[in-house]
């Protein structure tokens, strides 16, 4: 079972960070003709930043780096390329967070080959060990306080990873899960929210409850052993 510091990010924090980004970009005088949202984490921030700038031109580009919650799946790579004619246009690439910085660098370098007029990058969060520093970021995270940010659009994906890791050790009642989420990840959840989360994961066939104890389904245990 991994012990990874994590934080449940709220929608209010997302709204604040994106509004700060909007202000910074506007104040800097940069006027993007197109905003590129990096799939998947950058989609919601990019959409909110588009609104901040009153622009409709939102484009998607997919990069892949981190697989299962908080574990990298090899080198960052582009999944597909930009198809739009961006030559001479000012572009802004938006992502949720720069951690290694590899994804944003990759997207930046790819976009540069399309000869844009200007190219700038923005993230809500920037961990200061990142090899790539965005032109705009709303909040800096000290590398010594590295945290896995559970964004609202990744809530079930991340929580199902953490919860199933706990249950892969041994079937547990809800209060034990709550206590291990707090101990291993610093995540504090109300009873109601944890209960609703477990019910959803049960409906999706990821966990099940027998006699008051939750467990991962057998196939999940098998995968772990392999
Ligand atoms: P990276 O290439 O390491 O800068 O990060 C690529 C993507 O992985 C980010 O855009 C996020 O979607 C996700 N990611 C990386 N580190 C974190 C983190 N500490 N918390 C939440 N998501 C992360």
Short mmCIF file of N, CA, C and O and ligand atoms in Angstrom, two decimals, residues 5 7 9 38-42 63-67 70 72 76 94-105 123 125 127 129-132 146-151 153-154 158, ligand 1:
data_model
loop_
_atom_site.label_atom_id
_atom_site.label_comp_id
_atom_site.label_asym_id
_atom_site.label_seq_id
_atom_site.Cartn_x
_atom_site.Cartn_y
_atom_site.Cartn_z
N UNK A 5 1.08 11.59 -0.18
CA UNK A 5 0.29 12.74 0.25
C UNK A 5 -0.67 13.18 -0.87
O UNK A 5 -0.25 13.27 -2.04
N UNK A 7 -4.41 15.58 -1.92
CA UNK A 7 -5.33 16.65 -1.51
C UNK A 7 -6.54 16.64 -2.41
O UNK A 7 -6.40 16.58 -3.64
N UNK A 9 -9.06 18.54 -4.24
CA UNK A 9 -9.19 19.92 -4.73
C UNK A 9 -10.68 20.25 -4.88
O UNK A 9 -11.46 19.40 -5.32
N UNK A 38 -4.74 20.72 -22.90
CA UNK A 38 -4.10 19.40 -22.93
C UNK A 38 -5.01 18.35 -22.28
O UNK A 38 -5.38 18.49 -21.12
N UNK A 39 -5.36 17.34 -23.06
CA UNK A 39 -6.18 16.25 -22.52
C UNK A 39 -5.28 15.34 -21.70
O UNK A 39 -4.13 15.12 -22.08
N UNK A 40 -5.80 14.90 -20.52
CA UNK A 40 -7.15 15.20 -20.11
C UNK A 40 -7.22 16.32 -19.06
O UNK A 40 -8.21 17.03 -18.96
N UNK A 41 -6.15 16.46 -18.26
CA UNK A 41 -6.21 17.36 -17.10
C UNK A 41 -6.41 18.83 -17.44
O UNK A 41 -6.93 19.60 -16.63
N UNK A 42 -6.00 19.24 -18.64
CA UNK A 42 -6.07 20.65 -18.99
C UNK A 42 -7.41 21.08 -19.59
O UNK A 42 -7.62 22.27 -19.85
N UNK A 63 -1.75 14.46 -24.42
CA UNK A 63 -0.45 13.92 -24.02
C UNK A 63 -0.73 12.83 -22.99
O UNK A 63 -1.76 12.83 -22.35
N UNK A 64 0.20 11.92 -22.85
CA UNK A 64 0.03 10.86 -21.87
C UNK A 64 1.32 10.66 -21.11
O UNK A 64 2.39 10.59 -21.72
N UNK A 65 1.24 10.62 -19.79
CA UNK A 65 2.46 10.49 -18.99
C UNK A 65 2.23 9.64 -17.76
O UNK A 65 2.92 8.66 -17.54
N UNK A 66 1.23 10.04 -16.96
CA UNK A 66 0.95 9.35 -15.71
C UNK A 66 -0.18 8.37 -15.99
O UNK A 66 -1.18 8.73 -16.58
N UNK A 67 0.00 7.10 -15.57
CA UNK A 67 -1.03 6.10 -15.83
C UNK A 67 -1.97 6.04 -14.65
O UNK A 67 -2.77 6.94 -14.42
N UNK A 70 -0.90 8.76 -9.58
CA UNK A 70 0.40 9.00 -8.95
C UNK A 70 1.47 7.98 -9.32
O UNK A 70 2.39 7.74 -8.57
N UNK A 72 3.88 7.17 -12.83
CA UNK A 72 4.16 7.52 -14.22
C UNK A 72 4.18 6.28 -15.08
O UNK A 72 4.70 5.25 -14.66
N UNK A 76 6.72 10.78 -21.23
CA UNK A 76 5.56 11.53 -21.73
C UNK A 76 5.52 11.39 -23.25
O UNK A 76 6.56 11.39 -23.91
N UNK A 94 -2.80 25.26 -22.28
CA UNK A 94 -3.23 25.22 -20.87
C UNK A 94 -3.25 23.79 -20.35
O UNK A 94 -3.75 22.87 -21.01
N UNK A 95 -2.69 23.61 -19.15
CA UNK A 95 -2.77 22.31 -18.46
C UNK A 95 -3.13 22.56 -17.00
O UNK A 95 -3.10 23.70 -16.53
N UNK A 96 -3.44 21.48 -16.27
CA UNK A 96 -3.79 21.65 -14.86
C UNK A 96 -2.56 21.91 -14.00
O UNK A 96 -2.55 22.79 -13.15
N UNK A 97 -1.49 21.13 -14.21
CA UNK A 97 -0.33 21.21 -13.32
C UNK A 97 0.95 20.83 -14.08
O UNK A 97 0.90 20.00 -14.98
N UNK A 98 2.04 21.47 -13.75
CA UNK A 98 3.35 21.01 -14.24
C UNK A 98 4.03 20.31 -13.08
O UNK A 98 4.27 20.92 -12.04
N UNK A 99 4.31 19.02 -13.26
CA UNK A 99 4.98 18.25 -12.20
C UNK A 99 6.40 17.95 -12.69
O UNK A 99 7.34 18.67 -12.34
N UNK A 100 6.57 16.96 -13.56
CA UNK A 100 7.89 16.83 -14.21
C UNK A 100 8.04 17.96 -15.23
O UNK A 100 9.14 18.38 -15.53
N UNK A 101 6.92 18.38 -15.81
CA UNK A 101 6.95 19.41 -16.86
C UNK A 101 7.09 18.80 -18.25
O UNK A 101 7.03 19.51 -19.25
N UNK A 102 7.24 17.48 -18.32
CA UNK A 102 7.48 16.83 -19.61
C UNK A 102 6.31 16.99 -20.58
O UNK A 102 6.51 17.20 -21.78
N UNK A 103 5.08 16.88 -20.06
CA UNK A 103 3.91 16.96 -20.95
C UNK A 103 3.79 18.33 -21.59
O UNK A 103 3.56 18.45 -22.80
N UNK A 104 3.96 19.36 -20.78
CA UNK A 104 3.80 20.71 -21.31
C UNK A 104 4.94 21.04 -22.28
O UNK A 104 4.72 21.67 -23.32
N UNK A 105 6.14 20.57 -21.97
CA UNK A 105 7.27 20.82 -22.87
C UNK A 105 7.01 20.15 -24.23
O UNK A 105 7.22 20.74 -25.29
N UNK A 123 -0.61 27.07 -16.45
CA UNK A 123 -1.15 25.98 -15.62
C UNK A 123 -1.71 26.58 -14.33
O UNK A 123 -1.27 27.64 -13.90
N UNK A 125 -1.40 25.02 -11.39
CA UNK A 125 -0.39 24.74 -10.37
C UNK A 125 0.95 24.43 -11.02
O UNK A 125 1.00 23.82 -12.10
N UNK A 127 4.66 22.82 -9.81
CA UNK A 127 5.54 22.29 -8.75
C UNK A 127 6.96 22.73 -9.11
O UNK A 127 7.40 22.53 -10.25
N UNK A 129 9.88 21.81 -8.96
CA UNK A 129 10.97 20.99 -9.50
C UNK A 129 10.74 20.71 -10.99
O UNK A 129 11.56 20.03 -11.61
N UNK A 130 9.66 21.23 -11.55
CA UNK A 130 9.34 20.97 -12.95
C UNK A 130 10.44 21.51 -13.86
O UNK A 130 10.94 22.61 -13.65
N UNK A 131 10.78 20.72 -14.87
CA UNK A 131 11.85 21.14 -15.80
C UNK A 131 11.33 22.20 -16.77
O UNK A 131 12.10 22.79 -17.51
N UNK A 132 10.03 22.41 -16.79
CA UNK A 132 9.43 23.40 -17.69
C UNK A 132 8.62 24.38 -16.85
O UNK A 132 7.78 23.96 -16.06
N UNK A 146 5.51 18.02 -2.21
CA UNK A 146 4.87 17.35 -3.34
C UNK A 146 3.59 16.63 -2.87
O UNK A 146 3.58 15.96 -1.84
N UNK A 147 2.56 16.79 -3.65
CA UNK A 147 1.24 16.24 -3.31
C UNK A 147 0.60 15.73 -4.59
O UNK A 147 0.85 16.29 -5.67
N UNK A 148 -0.19 14.68 -4.48
CA UNK A 148 -1.03 14.29 -5.61
C UNK A 148 -2.34 15.04 -5.46
O UNK A 148 -3.06 14.87 -4.48
N UNK A 149 -2.64 15.93 -6.43
CA UNK A 149 -3.86 16.73 -6.37
C UNK A 149 -5.00 15.93 -7.01
O UNK A 149 -4.93 15.60 -8.20
N UNK A 150 -6.01 15.64 -6.20
CA UNK A 150 -7.18 14.92 -6.72
C UNK A 150 -8.15 15.98 -7.23
O UNK A 150 -8.90 16.59 -6.46
N UNK A 151 -8.06 16.23 -8.55
CA UNK A 151 -8.93 17.25 -9.14
C UNK A 151 -10.36 16.71 -9.23
O UNK A 151 -10.56 15.49 -9.35
N UNK A 153 -12.37 16.48 -11.53
CA UNK A 153 -12.66 15.69 -12.73
C UNK A 153 -11.91 14.35 -12.70
O UNK A 153 -11.97 13.58 -13.65
N UNK A 154 -11.16 14.11 -11.65
CA UNK A 154 -10.42 12.85 -11.56
C UNK A 154 -10.74 12.14 -10.25
O UNK A 154 -10.04 11.21 -9.86
N UNK A 158 -9.07 8.61 -9.10
CA UNK A 158 -8.02 8.60 -8.06
C UNK A 158 -8.48 7.88 -6.80
O UNK A 158 -7.74 7.09 -6.21
P1 LIG B 1 3.88 16.15 -15.96
O1 LIG B 1 4.19 15.70 -17.37
O2 LIG B 1 4.64 15.31 -14.96
O3 LIG B 1 4.20 17.62 -15.75
O4 LIG B 1 2.36 15.92 -15.66
C1 LIG B 1 1.44 15.47 -16.64
C2 LIG B 1 0.02 15.41 -16.15
O5 LIG B 1 -0.10 14.43 -15.11
C3 LIG B 1 -0.53 16.68 -15.53
O6 LIG B 1 -1.07 17.51 -16.52
C4 LIG B 1 -1.61 16.15 -14.60
O7 LIG B 1 -2.81 15.89 -15.28
C5 LIG B 1 -1.01 14.84 -14.10
N1 LIG B 1 -0.24 15.06 -12.86
C6 LIG B 1 1.11 15.06 -12.74
N2 LIG B 1 1.48 15.29 -11.47
C7 LIG B 1 0.34 15.48 -10.77
C8 LIG B 1 0.07 15.77 -9.39
N3 LIG B 1 1.05 15.94 -8.50
N4 LIG B 1 -1.23 15.86 -9.01
C9 LIG B 1 -2.23 15.66 -9.91
N5 LIG B 1 -2.04 15.40 -11.21
C10 LIG B 1 -0.77 15.31 -11.65
#
